[in-house]
Amino acid sequence: AGNGDFVNTMQKALDLAAAATQKARLDAGDLSSVEAVRSAEQALSPHASALLLLERTLTATGLFTVEPFKAYGQRMREVMLATNAELTRIQSGIPKTCGSGAAKDA
């Protein structure tokens, strides 16, 4: 039951991170709104941190090498890459957005 609970938790974390990444991408849009960019960053950052912690835990314990965790390795990497790429895009837009006099806060 312990492994099953962990697998369910891992699956839920991956699903939530993937959904948050999509939402952040839509919310941040073209990075022209300071408010939208900051909100998207705040919503996405905890998911990126949680995925990193999950990856470190699975790697440190060697669980990536055994089933059922091995099967989640590829999906987790894909979700992590997408989440981190979107977070980086959003964060890179913050100075540009904040520094622009023409930035829209709507």
PDB file of C-alpha atoms in Angstrom:
ATOM      1  CA  ALA A   1       0.000   0.000   0.000  1.00  0.00           C
ATOM      2  CA  GLY A   2       2.929   2.365   0.706  1.00  0.00           C
ATOM      3  CA  ASN A   3       4.242   2.237  -2.861  1.00  0.00           C
ATOM      4  CA  GLY A   4       0.727   2.587  -4.253  1.00  0.00           C
ATOM      5  CA  ASP A   5       0.139   5.704  -2.178  1.00  0.00           C
ATOM      6  CA  PHE A   6       3.449   7.163  -3.324  1.00  0.00           C
ATOM      7  CA  VAL A   7       2.676   6.375  -6.969  1.00  0.00           C
ATOM      8  CA  ASN A   8      -0.724   8.078  -6.623  1.00  0.00           C
ATOM      9  CA  THR A   9       0.904  11.110  -5.008  1.00  0.00           C
ATOM     10  CA  MET A  10       3.538  11.239  -7.740  1.00  0.00           C
ATOM     11  CA  GLN A  11       0.915  10.955 -10.480  1.00  0.00           C
ATOM     12  CA  LYS A  12      -1.127  13.718  -8.867  1.00  0.00           C
ATOM     13  CA  ALA A  13       1.948  15.968  -8.590  1.00  0.00           C
ATOM     14  CA  LEU A  14       2.746  15.437 -12.272  1.00  0.00           C
ATOM     15  CA  ASP A  15      -0.848  16.127 -13.311  1.00  0.00           C
ATOM     16  CA  LEU A  16      -1.030  19.287 -11.191  1.00  0.00           C
ATOM     17  CA  ALA A  17       2.305  20.571 -12.495  1.00  0.00           C
ATOM     18  CA  ALA A  18       1.305  19.932 -16.111  1.00  0.00           C
ATOM     19  CA  ALA A  19      -2.008  21.732 -15.599  1.00  0.00           C
ATOM     20  CA  ALA A  20      -0.304  24.633 -13.786  1.00  0.00           C
ATOM     21  CA  THR A  21       2.211  24.952 -16.619  1.00  0.00           C
ATOM     22  CA  GLN A  22      -0.552  25.205 -19.211  1.00  0.00           C
ATOM     23  CA  LYS A  23      -2.460  27.734 -17.102  1.00  0.00           C
ATOM     24  CA  ALA A  24       0.665  29.822 -16.464  1.00  0.00           C
ATOM     25  CA  ARG A  25       1.440  29.844 -20.196  1.00  0.00           C
ATOM     26  CA  LEU A  26      -2.054  31.134 -20.945  1.00  0.00           C
ATOM     27  CA  ASP A  27      -2.114  33.597 -18.038  1.00  0.00           C
ATOM     28  CA  ALA A  28       1.312  35.095 -18.805  1.00  0.00           C
ATOM     29  CA  GLY A  29       0.468  35.345 -22.489  1.00  0.00           C
ATOM     30  CA  ASP A  30       2.879  37.590 -24.351  1.00  0.00           C
ATOM     31  CA  LEU A  31       4.438  38.817 -21.075  1.00  0.00           C
ATOM     32  CA  SER A  32       3.028  42.315 -21.584  1.00  0.00           C
ATOM     33  CA  SER A  33       1.165  42.493 -18.262  1.00  0.00           C
ATOM     34  CA  VAL A  34       3.232  42.822 -15.086  1.00  0.00           C
ATOM     35  CA  GLU A  35       0.362  41.560 -12.979  1.00  0.00           C
ATOM     36  CA  ALA A  36      -0.268  38.504 -15.168  1.00  0.00           C
ATOM     37  CA  VAL A  37       3.424  37.614 -15.340  1.00  0.00           C
ATOM     38  CA  ARG A  38       3.919  37.879 -11.576  1.00  0.00           C
ATOM     39  CA  SER A  39       0.752  35.888 -10.915  1.00  0.00           C
ATOM     40  CA  ALA A  40       1.811  33.141 -13.339  1.00  0.00           C
ATOM     41  CA  GLU A  41       5.261  32.976 -11.740  1.00  0.00           C
ATOM     42  CA  GLN A  42       3.804  32.720  -8.233  1.00  0.00           C
ATOM     43  CA  ALA A  43       1.428  29.973  -9.331  1.00  0.00           C
ATOM     44  CA  LEU A  44       4.080  27.953 -11.166  1.00  0.00           C
ATOM     45  CA  SER A  45       7.111  28.259  -8.864  1.00  0.00           C
ATOM     46  CA  PRO A  46       5.844  25.836  -6.176  1.00  0.00           C
ATOM     47  CA  HIS A  47       5.240  23.154  -8.805  1.00  0.00           C
ATOM     48  CA  ALA A  48       8.769  23.496 -10.188  1.00  0.00           C
ATOM     49  CA  SER A  49      10.165  23.200  -6.648  1.00  0.00           C
ATOM     50  CA  ALA A  50       7.995  20.174  -5.852  1.00  0.00           C
ATOM     51  CA  LEU A  51       9.063  18.393  -9.041  1.00  0.00           C
ATOM     52  CA  LEU A  52      12.720  19.035  -8.267  1.00  0.00           C
ATOM     53  CA  LEU A  53      12.277  17.634  -4.765  1.00  0.00           C
ATOM     54  CA  LEU A  54      10.448  14.597  -6.128  1.00  0.00           C
ATOM     55  CA  GLU A  55      13.181  13.952  -8.683  1.00  0.00           C
ATOM     56  CA  ARG A  56      15.901  14.260  -6.049  1.00  0.00           C
ATOM     57  CA  THR A  57      14.042  11.879  -3.739  1.00  0.00           C
ATOM     58  CA  LEU A  58      13.533   9.268  -6.433  1.00  0.00           C
ATOM     59  CA  THR A  59      17.130   9.563  -7.598  1.00  0.00           C
ATOM     60  CA  ALA A  60      18.628   9.453  -4.089  1.00  0.00           C
ATOM     61  CA  THR A  61      16.620   6.403  -3.101  1.00  0.00           C
ATOM     62  CA  GLY A  62      17.219   4.606  -6.385  1.00  0.00           C
ATOM     63  CA  LEU A  63      13.481   4.267  -6.982  1.00  0.00           C
ATOM     64  CA  PHE A  64      13.816   5.372 -10.627  1.00  0.00           C
ATOM     65  CA  THR A  65      15.366   1.981 -11.301  1.00  0.00           C
ATOM     66  CA  VAL A  66      12.405  -0.114 -10.104  1.00  0.00           C
ATOM     67  CA  GLU A  67       8.800  -0.439 -11.181  1.00  0.00           C
ATOM     68  CA  PRO A  68       6.339   1.189 -10.855  1.00  0.00           C
ATOM     69  CA  PHE A  69       8.516   4.305 -10.449  1.00  0.00           C
ATOM     70  CA  LYS A  70      10.684   3.584 -13.478  1.00  0.00           C
ATOM     71  CA  ALA A  71       7.638   3.972 -15.710  1.00  0.00           C
ATOM     72  CA  TYR A  72       7.081   7.505 -14.434  1.00  0.00           C
ATOM     73  CA  GLY A  73      10.646   8.655 -15.046  1.00  0.00           C
ATOM     74  CA  GLN A  74      10.133   9.760 -18.641  1.00  0.00           C
ATOM     75  CA  ARG A  75       6.834  11.513 -17.963  1.00  0.00           C
ATOM     76  CA  MET A  76       8.338  13.258 -14.967  1.00  0.00           C
ATOM     77  CA  ARG A  77      11.269  14.522 -17.038  1.00  0.00           C
ATOM     78  CA  GLU A  78       8.883  15.788 -19.716  1.00  0.00           C
ATOM     79  CA  VAL A  79       6.693  17.602 -17.188  1.00  0.00           C
ATOM     80  CA  MET A  80       9.770  19.031 -15.431  1.00  0.00           C
ATOM     81  CA  LEU A  81      11.237  20.311 -18.693  1.00  0.00           C
ATOM     82  CA  ALA A  82       7.962  21.950 -19.720  1.00  0.00           C
ATOM     83  CA  THR A  83       7.400  23.453 -16.268  1.00  0.00           C
ATOM     84  CA  ASN A  84      10.952  24.773 -15.971  1.00  0.00           C
ATOM     85  CA  ALA A  85      10.952  26.124 -19.530  1.00  0.00           C
ATOM     86  CA  GLU A  86       7.721  28.027 -18.929  1.00  0.00           C
ATOM     87  CA  LEU A  87       8.926  29.328 -15.563  1.00  0.00           C
ATOM     88  CA  THR A  88      12.163  30.522 -17.186  1.00  0.00           C
ATOM     89  CA  ARG A  89      10.202  32.220 -19.985  1.00  0.00           C
ATOM     90  CA  ILE A  90       7.993  33.966 -17.447  1.00  0.00           C
ATOM     91  CA  GLN A  91      10.887  34.986 -15.209  1.00  0.00           C
ATOM     92  CA  SER A  92      12.866  36.302 -18.158  1.00  0.00           C
ATOM     93  CA  GLY A  93       9.900  38.504 -19.030  1.00  0.00           C
ATOM     94  CA  ILE A  94       9.670  40.097 -15.600  1.00  0.00           C
ATOM     95  CA  PRO A  95      12.511  42.645 -15.961  1.00  0.00           C
ATOM     96  CA  LYS A  96      11.407  43.469 -19.505  1.00  0.00           C
ATOM     97  CA  THR A  97       7.794  43.840 -18.385  1.00  0.00           C
ATOM     98  CA  CYS A  98       8.632  45.866 -15.291  1.00  0.00           C
ATOM     99  CA  GLY A  99      11.045  48.121 -17.155  1.00  0.00           C
ATOM    100  CA  SER A 100       8.710  48.944 -19.996  1.00  0.00           C
ATOM    101  CA  GLY A 101       6.760  52.152 -19.708  1.00  0.00           C
ATOM    102  CA  ALA A 102       4.276  50.764 -22.193  1.00  0.00           C
ATOM    103  CA  ALA A 103       3.570  47.635 -20.125  1.00  0.00           C
ATOM    104  CA  LYS A 104      -0.095  47.014 -19.522  1.00  0.00           C
ATOM    105  CA  ASP A 105      -1.184  46.136 -16.003  1.00  0.00           C
ATOM    106  CA  ALA A 106      -4.617  44.943 -17.120  1.00  0.00           C
TER     107      ALA A 106
END
